Every structure is written in structure tokens, then in C-alpha cells.
Amino acid sequence: MIQIEKLTKTYTTKHGTVTGVDNISLDIGKGEIFGIVGYSGAGKSSLIRCINLLERPSSGSVKVDGKDLTKLNGEQLRKARLKIGMIFQHFHLISQKTVYDNIAFALRAAGTSNKDIKTRVEELLEMVGLADKRNVYPAQLSGGQKQRVGIARALANNPAVLLCDEATSALDPNTTLSILRLLKDINHQLNITIVLITHEMNVVKEICDRMAIMQSGLVIEEGYVYNIFAAPQKKLTKEFISSVVSFNVPTQILSGFTGTLVKVLFKGGVAGEGVISDMLQNFEVKGNFLHGAIEYIQEQPLGIFIMELKGNKSAVTDAINYMESRLAIVEVMSNGN
């Protein structure tokens, strides 16, 4: 659905040229929810604005549904943008217009007839749960309700792609969750491709299929959300994940043990099996649990346990090999004293 090839965006400032997006290539599939994560200044907002050419790339290409937007201009580009909806952190609603008219505005701009506008707006109000707010003004709405209006407006012209630029950053946690669930429902109902820019890893954990981590204009890590949570490769990725899921044990707790300290990771259905209890029953080792947790990423369990194994060297080795044979990933953290 979206193919980004060697995309670069530079800015000229009084201090010289600044690179916002640095030679990025991404392929985002139809119907996918794709998260782009990074701290402020990483280049993620520049990237998303290049996708719909709100900012024209300095080099590279952006193809949406097979059309290279960088080769379009004028009326061609305007028509192509109708199929790319966008929602923002601060809603950007027209304060003097009602909820109904804010949504209808996008349809009128596209030349839709009044009859079709009424039908479409009513459909969208139902979809986002605001049928009872049609005649209310933005000042009378909560933050979550304002964002629902923004979502409805972005969907007005039946786009194939929905771009979300920090869409939940101004919302409290409960409202954030409700908006993310709405986006997921819309994705399932319409098979719309969603690109979600955020600095909050819990947002990605909640609804994204795949993700990319950005730093200094570069994509430093990319993949399925579950796989990245299970085995992050880069320091920044680990930092983001630790803000949501902590599998680490304080260093002082790990000192003073004479056995073998191991970190055991279980992916998928294996996380729910009794691999560790089976190992302790079948091998002449004793286990001292130091830490354990099971998280659910994309509705799949991810289990991590840190434990001390005591026994002779061969028995500990056999126990580790057994857990690995049951599809666990075992990392020896310390072989004891």
C-alpha cells in the first residue's frame, strides 16, 4: 500500500542544512497498522508529512496504492490526497462549526453533494460514537470526543490510508485506550492502512502490527511488534520497551548467588506451558526464582523468567538444553562462583 524508497528530507536553516529524514525505505502493507516510534526530533513527524506530501521530500519517492506522489502536482496531487486521511495531536477542529459541520467540511471541500454529505456524516457519527453530539461545538467536547471528530473528518472521503501524528499524546491514559480501540475497530471494519506516529511504546504495544524505531532521521530497527518486544536489538529500542515492560532485575539482587543465573524467554503459546516446572521435575537441579512476568503483545503471550539453577554442571547444562528443546530462549547471565 505504501512504498517509501530512499526518502530524504533536508531543511535549510540559518545554521546550515539539517537532515530530518535520512534515506529511509519502508514498505507498509494494505490493512496494516504500522507504528513509527521515536523521541522528539527523531524525524518521525517529518516522515509522515512526506507521505502525503504536506512536505515535499528532498529526494526519494513515496508510492501510495501504486501512485508515486512525488511525481504529482496540482489537481493530481489534490485528488491523491483525498485517499489519505490525517489526524493530529491537537485536533485542528474549526471552533465556530458544529461537530456535524466539521465533518461535512472535508466532504464539501471534495465537491460532495449535500444529499451525500448528510448520509456520510450520519454514518461517520455512528462509527465514532458521537451520534448524540452532531449539533455540539468543539468547546463543549472532551479531548477524546474532539479526537473522535478528527477521526470522522479524516475518514470522510473513504481514504485508503489514515495517518496519525501523535494522535493520543494530548489524552489521558483511559481516553488514549478508547481511541486506540476505535482505530483498531476502524482498521478491521474498513481494512484501512494506518500509520501511527508516537513516542509512547504502550500505543504501539496496544494496536500495531509492525513498527519502526527512528533516531536522528534514521530507521534503526524495524519488524513485527511482537518480535521486537521479544528480542530488541538496539539500545534505544530496549529503552523504549523498558518504559512499558520491565523484565530487568536490579543488579544488587543478582549478586551473591553461587548457582547459574539464567534468563528464560518463552514466545507464543509456549509461554503458557509448564516448561520450567517440567524441567525441575525431570532434572536434578533446584530452581530459585528471582523474577517472572508474562506480557501480552498482539494477544500473544511473551514470558520472561530470571532464575538461579543449582546442581552439578552437567545437570544444569541438560536442564538448559531441555528448556531450549521446548522452544525457550535461554541466556546464561552468570555461572556462579
mmCIF file of N, CA, C and O in Angstrom, residues 60-121:
data_model
loop_
_atom_site.group_PDB
_atom_site.id
_atom_site.type_symbol
_atom_site.label_atom_id
_atom_site.label_comp_id
_atom_site.label_asym_id
_atom_site.label_seq_id
_atom_site.Cartn_x
_atom_site.Cartn_y
_atom_site.Cartn_z
ATOM 1 N N GLY A 60 14.120 10.855 -3.218
ATOM 2 C CA GLY A 60 13.419 9.613 -2.939
ATOM 3 C C GLY A 60 11.984 9.665 -3.424
ATOM 4 O O GLY A 60 11.533 10.661 -4.013
ATOM 5 N N SER A 61 11.246 8.601 -3.164
ATOM 6 C CA SER A 61 9.869 8.519 -3.650
ATOM 7 C C SER A 61 8.923 7.981 -2.600
ATOM 8 O O SER A 61 9.334 7.262 -1.677
ATOM 9 N N VAL A 62 7.655 8.341 -2.744
ATOM 10 C CA VAL A 62 6.577 7.838 -1.887
ATOM 11 C C VAL A 62 5.466 7.341 -2.801
ATOM 12 O O VAL A 62 4.843 8.136 -3.515
ATOM 13 N N LYS A 63 5.217 6.043 -2.772
ATOM 14 C CA LYS A 63 4.124 5.476 -3.557
ATOM 15 C C LYS A 63 3.003 5.060 -2.618
ATOM 16 O O LYS A 63 3.244 4.366 -1.629
ATOM 17 N N VAL A 64 1.794 5.509 -2.928
ATOM 18 C CA VAL A 64 0.609 5.120 -2.170
ATOM 19 C C VAL A 64 -0.355 4.457 -3.147
ATOM 20 O O VAL A 64 -0.778 5.084 -4.121
ATOM 21 N N ASP A 65 -0.654 3.205 -2.880
ATOM 22 C CA ASP A 65 -1.527 2.422 -3.759
ATOM 23 C C ASP A 65 -1.025 2.460 -5.208
ATOM 24 O O ASP A 65 -1.803 2.592 -6.157
ATOM 25 N N GLY A 66 0.289 2.371 -5.358
ATOM 26 C CA GLY A 66 0.898 2.296 -6.682
ATOM 27 C C GLY A 66 1.217 3.619 -7.333
ATOM 28 O O GLY A 66 1.913 3.657 -8.353
ATOM 29 N N LYS A 67 0.734 4.747 -6.786
ATOM 30 C CA LYS A 67 0.988 6.066 -7.373
ATOM 31 C C LYS A 67 2.160 6.745 -6.661
ATOM 32 O O LYS A 67 2.170 6.848 -5.443
ATOM 33 N N ASP A 68 3.111 7.206 -7.449
ATOM 34 C CA ASP A 68 4.246 7.942 -6.898
ATOM 35 C C ASP A 68 3.822 9.396 -6.690
ATOM 36 O O ASP A 68 3.725 10.172 -7.647
ATOM 37 N N LEU A 69 3.567 9.763 -5.446
ATOM 38 C CA LEU A 69 3.058 11.104 -5.151
ATOM 39 C C LEU A 69 4.080 12.187 -5.462
ATOM 40 O O LEU A 69 3.701 13.333 -5.731
ATOM 41 N N THR A 70 5.353 11.831 -5.421
ATOM 42 C CA THR A 70 6.387 12.842 -5.679
ATOM 43 C C THR A 70 6.388 13.294 -7.141
ATOM 44 O O THR A 70 6.995 14.306 -7.475
ATOM 45 N N LYS A 71 5.699 12.552 -7.997
ATOM 46 C CA LYS A 71 5.620 12.919 -9.417
ATOM 47 C C LYS A 71 4.321 13.644 -9.757
ATOM 48 O O LYS A 71 4.077 13.976 -10.921
ATOM 49 N N LEU A 72 3.482 13.857 -8.733
ATOM 50 C CA LEU A 72 2.209 14.540 -8.954
ATOM 51 C C LEU A 72 2.289 15.981 -8.476
ATOM 52 O O LEU A 72 3.054 16.317 -7.576
ATOM 53 N N ASN A 73 1.466 16.827 -9.041
ATOM 54 C CA ASN A 73 1.333 18.193 -8.528
ATOM 55 C C ASN A 73 -0.040 18.727 -8.896
ATOM 56 O O ASN A 73 -0.787 18.101 -9.652
ATOM 57 N N GLY A 74 -0.403 19.858 -8.334
ATOM 58 C CA GLY A 74 -1.671 20.494 -8.663
ATOM 59 C C GLY A 74 -2.866 19.600 -8.400
ATOM 60 O O GLY A 74 -3.003 18.995 -7.328
ATOM 61 N N GLU A 75 -3.751 19.502 -9.372
ATOM 62 C CA GLU A 75 -5.001 18.763 -9.240
ATOM 63 C C GLU A 75 -4.770 17.275 -9.016
ATOM 64 O O GLU A 75 -5.508 16.627 -8.275
ATOM 65 N N GLN A 76 -3.752 16.711 -9.651
ATOM 66 C CA GLN A 76 -3.440 15.289 -9.469
ATOM 67 C C GLN A 76 -3.125 14.993 -8.009
ATOM 68 O O GLN A 76 -3.604 14.011 -7.439
ATOM 69 N N LEU A 77 -2.309 15.833 -7.411
ATOM 70 C CA LEU A 77 -1.923 15.627 -6.020
ATOM 71 C C LEU A 77 -3.113 15.840 -5.089
ATOM 72 O O LEU A 77 -3.288 15.102 -4.107
ATOM 73 N N ARG A 78 -3.936 16.815 -5.376
ATOM 74 C CA ARG A 78 -5.118 17.076 -4.545
ATOM 75 C C ARG A 78 -6.041 15.857 -4.529
ATOM 76 O O ARG A 78 -6.533 15.452 -3.481
ATOM 77 N N LYS A 79 -6.256 15.258 -5.690
ATOM 78 C CA LYS A 79 -7.109 14.071 -5.761
ATOM 79 C C LYS A 79 -6.485 12.887 -5.022
ATOM 80 O O LYS A 79 -7.182 12.126 -4.345
ATOM 81 N N ALA A 80 -5.183 12.743 -5.149
ATOM 82 C CA ALA A 80 -4.494 11.639 -4.465
ATOM 83 C C ALA A 80 -4.578 11.798 -2.953
ATOM 84 O O ALA A 80 -4.737 10.814 -2.214
ATOM 85 N N ARG A 81 -4.515 13.039 -2.481
ATOM 86 C CA ARG A 81 -4.570 13.290 -1.037
ATOM 87 C C ARG A 81 -5.941 12.973 -0.439
ATOM 88 O O ARG A 81 -6.055 12.744 0.770
ATOM 89 N N LEU A 82 -6.987 12.981 -1.258
ATOM 90 C CA LEU A 82 -8.319 12.638 -0.751
ATOM 91 C C LEU A 82 -8.355 11.219 -0.209
ATOM 92 O O LEU A 82 -9.198 10.887 0.632
ATOM 93 N N LYS A 83 -7.450 10.374 -0.690
ATOM 94 C CA LYS A 83 -7.395 8.987 -0.246
ATOM 95 C C LYS A 83 -6.411 8.776 0.899
ATOM 96 O O LYS A 83 -6.087 7.650 1.262
ATOM 97 N N ILE A 84 -5.936 9.902 1.465
ATOM 98 C CA ILE A 84 -5.027 9.839 2.618
ATOM 99 C C ILE A 84 -5.585 10.737 3.710
ATOM 100 O O ILE A 84 -5.479 11.959 3.641
ATOM 101 N N GLY A 85 -6.229 10.145 4.714
ATOM 102 C CA GLY A 85 -6.744 10.920 5.845
ATOM 103 C C GLY A 85 -5.647 11.171 6.859
ATOM 104 O O GLY A 85 -4.651 10.446 6.918
ATOM 105 N N MET A 86 -5.815 12.224 7.670
ATOM 106 C CA MET A 86 -4.800 12.528 8.683
ATOM 107 C C MET A 86 -5.454 13.085 9.936
ATOM 108 O O MET A 86 -6.363 13.911 9.865
ATOM 109 N N ILE A 87 -4.992 12.592 11.080
ATOM 110 C CA ILE A 87 -5.439 13.140 12.364
ATOM 111 C C ILE A 87 -4.226 13.616 13.147
ATOM 112 O O ILE A 87 -3.117 13.109 12.973
ATOM 113 N N PHE A 88 -4.464 14.612 14.016
ATOM 114 C CA PHE A 88 -3.361 15.319 14.654
ATOM 115 C C PHE A 88 -3.480 15.285 16.180
ATOM 116 O O PHE A 88 -4.540 15.004 16.736
ATOM 117 N N GLN A 89 -2.393 15.635 16.816
ATOM 118 C CA GLN A 89 -2.354 15.662 18.281
ATOM 119 C C GLN A 89 -3.349 16.686 18.845
ATOM 120 O O GLN A 89 -4.026 16.419 19.833
ATOM 121 N N HIS A 90 -3.433 17.847 18.224
ATOM 122 C CA HIS A 90 -4.250 18.937 18.770
ATOM 123 C C HIS A 90 -5.543 19.151 17.983
ATOM 124 O O HIS A 90 -6.102 20.250 17.975
ATOM 125 N N PHE A 91 -6.000 18.121 17.309
ATOM 126 C CA PHE A 91 -7.344 18.008 16.725
ATOM 127 C C PHE A 91 -7.587 18.906 15.502
ATOM 128 O O PHE A 91 -8.170 18.473 14.518
ATOM 129 N N HIS A 92 -7.223 20.195 15.579
ATOM 130 C CA HIS A 92 -7.400 21.134 14.473
ATOM 131 C C HIS A 92 -8.862 21.207 14.005
ATOM 132 O O HIS A 92 -9.142 21.208 12.807
ATOM 133 N N LEU A 93 -9.784 21.285 14.951
ATOM 134 C CA LEU A 93 -11.197 21.457 14.607
ATOM 135 C C LEU A 93 -11.504 22.946 14.425
ATOM 136 O O LEU A 93 -10.804 23.817 14.955
ATOM 137 N N ILE A 94 -12.564 23.230 13.673
ATOM 138 C CA ILE A 94 -12.998 24.618 13.466
ATOM 139 C C ILE A 94 -13.963 24.971 14.600
ATOM 140 O O ILE A 94 -15.073 24.428 14.688
ATOM 141 N N SER A 95 -13.542 25.857 15.483
ATOM 142 C CA SER A 95 -14.294 26.114 16.718
ATOM 143 C C SER A 95 -15.675 26.708 16.456
ATOM 144 O O SER A 95 -16.599 26.518 17.250
ATOM 145 N N GLN A 96 -15.843 27.424 15.326
ATOM 146 C CA GLN A 96 -17.125 28.081 15.032
ATOM 147 C C GLN A 96 -18.122 27.135 14.360
ATOM 148 O O GLN A 96 -19.267 27.520 14.103
ATOM 149 N N LYS A 97 -17.717 25.927 14.080
ATOM 150 C CA LYS A 97 -18.598 24.968 13.406
ATOM 151 C C LYS A 97 -18.968 23.827 14.339
ATOM 152 O O LYS A 97 -18.180 23.438 15.212
ATOM 153 N N THR A 98 -20.162 23.283 14.167
ATOM 154 C CA THR A 98 -20.611 22.143 14.969
ATOM 155 C C THR A 98 -19.839 20.886 14.579
ATOM 156 O O THR A 98 -19.109 20.864 13.576
ATOM 157 N N VAL A 99 -20.038 19.837 15.369
ATOM 158 C CA VAL A 99 -19.436 18.544 15.059
ATOM 159 C C VAL A 99 -19.834 18.117 13.650
ATOM 160 O O VAL A 99 -18.994 17.702 12.839
ATOM 161 N N TYR A 100 -21.125 18.229 13.342
ATOM 162 C CA TYR A 100 -21.625 17.854 12.019
ATOM 163 C C TYR A 100 -20.885 18.626 10.925
ATOM 164 O O TYR A 100 -20.407 18.049 9.946
ATOM 165 N N ASP A 101 -20.782 19.942 11.093
ATOM 166 C CA ASP A 101 -20.181 20.771 10.053
ATOM 167 C C ASP A 101 -18.662 20.587 9.951
ATOM 168 O O ASP A 101 -18.088 20.767 8.870
ATOM 169 N N ASN A 102 -18.017 20.246 11.060
ATOM 170 C CA ASN A 102 -16.581 19.950 10.995
ATOM 171 C C ASN A 102 -16.326 18.732 10.118
ATOM 172 O O ASN A 102 -15.370 18.712 9.330
ATOM 173 N N ILE A 103 -17.186 17.731 10.246
ATOM 174 C CA ILE A 103 -17.024 16.521 9.431
ATOM 175 C C ILE A 103 -17.433 16.808 7.990
ATOM 176 O O ILE A 103 -16.763 16.386 7.042
ATOM 177 N N ALA A 104 -18.536 17.555 7.833
ATOM 178 C CA ALA A 104 -19.038 17.871 6.495
ATOM 179 C C ALA A 104 -18.058 18.736 5.715
ATOM 180 O O ALA A 104 -18.026 18.692 4.475
ATOM 181 N N PHE A 105 -17.234 19.506 6.412
ATOM 182 C CA PHE A 105 -16.284 20.411 5.762
ATOM 183 C C PHE A 105 -15.374 19.662 4.779
ATOM 184 O O PHE A 105 -15.134 20.125 3.660
ATOM 185 N N ALA A 106 -14.886 18.486 5.220
ATOM 186 C CA ALA A 106 -13.995 17.703 4.348
ATOM 187 C C ALA A 106 -14.723 17.218 3.107
ATOM 188 O O ALA A 106 -14.132 17.137 2.019
ATOM 189 N N LEU A 107 -15.999 16.908 3.254
ATOM 190 C CA LEU A 107 -16.789 16.432 2.113
ATOM 191 C C LEU A 107 -17.113 17.571 1.142
ATOM 192 O O LEU A 107 -17.074 17.403 -0.078
ATOM 193 N N ARG A 108 -17.429 18.736 1.691
ATOM 194 C CA ARG A 108 -17.715 19.886 0.829
ATOM 195 C C ARG A 108 -16.475 20.285 0.036
ATOM 196 O O ARG A 108 -16.558 20.647 -1.144
ATOM 197 N N ALA A 109 -15.323 20.194 0.695
ATOM 198 C CA ALA A 109 -14.070 20.544 0.024
ATOM 199 C C ALA A 109 -13.781 19.612 -1.144
ATOM 200 O O ALA A 109 -13.111 20.000 -2.114
ATOM 201 N N ALA A 110 -14.317 18.379 -1.042
ATOM 202 C CA ALA A 110 -14.111 17.396 -2.111
ATOM 203 C C ALA A 110 -15.201 17.466 -3.175
ATOM 204 O O ALA A 110 -15.191 16.674 -4.124
ATOM 205 N N GLY A 111 -16.174 18.389 -3.012
ATOM 206 C CA GLY A 111 -17.226 18.564 -4.009
ATOM 207 C C GLY A 111 -18.374 17.579 -3.890
ATOM 208 O O GLY A 111 -19.124 17.362 -4.852
ATOM 209 N N THR A 112 -18.584 17.008 -2.710
ATOM 210 C CA THR A 112 -19.666 16.051 -2.495
ATOM 211 C C THR A 112 -21.008 16.776 -2.438
ATOM 212 O O THR A 112 -21.108 17.883 -1.891
ATOM 213 N N SER A 113 -22.052 16.146 -2.971
ATOM 214 C CA SER A 113 -23.384 16.764 -2.973
ATOM 215 C C SER A 113 -23.940 16.822 -1.549
ATOM 216 O O SER A 113 -23.564 16.024 -0.685
ATOM 217 N N ASN A 114 -24.863 17.771 -1.308
ATOM 218 C CA ASN A 114 -25.443 17.936 0.030
ATOM 219 C C ASN A 114 -26.152 16.675 0.509
ATOM 220 O O ASN A 114 -26.084 16.317 1.686
ATOM 221 N N LYS A 115 -26.848 16.005 -0.399
ATOM 222 C CA LYS A 115 -27.549 14.775 -0.034
ATOM 223 C C LYS A 115 -26.564 13.709 0.438
ATOM 224 O O LYS A 115 -26.771 13.062 1.471
ATOM 225 N N ASP A 116 -25.475 13.534 -0.318
ATOM 226 C CA ASP A 116 -24.480 12.524 0.053
ATOM 227 C C ASP A 116 -23.713 12.928 1.311
ATOM 228 O O ASP A 116 -23.289 12.075 2.091
ATOM 229 N N ILE A 117 -23.540 14.236 1.500
ATOM 230 C CA ILE A 117 -22.871 14.713 2.719
ATOM 231 C C ILE A 117 -23.656 14.291 3.949
ATOM 232 O O ILE A 117 -23.097 13.768 4.914
ATOM 233 N N LYS A 118 -24.959 14.535 3.938
ATOM 234 C CA LYS A 118 -25.798 14.186 5.095
ATOM 235 C C LYS A 118 -25.703 12.697 5.411
ATOM 236 O O LYS A 118 -25.499 12.304 6.576
ATOM 237 N N THR A 119 -25.815 11.858 4.394
ATOM 238 C CA THR A 119 -25.749 10.405 4.609
ATOM 239 C C THR A 119 -24.404 10.001 5.183
ATOM 240 O O THR A 119 -24.324 9.216 6.146
ATOM 241 N N ARG A 120 -23.343 10.545 4.594
ATOM 242 C CA ARG A 120 -21.993 10.154 5.020
ATOM 243 C C ARG A 120 -21.689 10.643 6.431
ATOM 244 O O ARG A 120 -21.104 9.903 7.238
ATOM 245 N N VAL A 121 -22.065 11.863 6.747
ATOM 246 C CA VAL A 121 -21.781 12.392 8.090
ATOM 247 C C VAL A 121 -22.505 11.571 9.159
ATOM 248 O O VAL A 121 -21.940 11.255 10.207
#
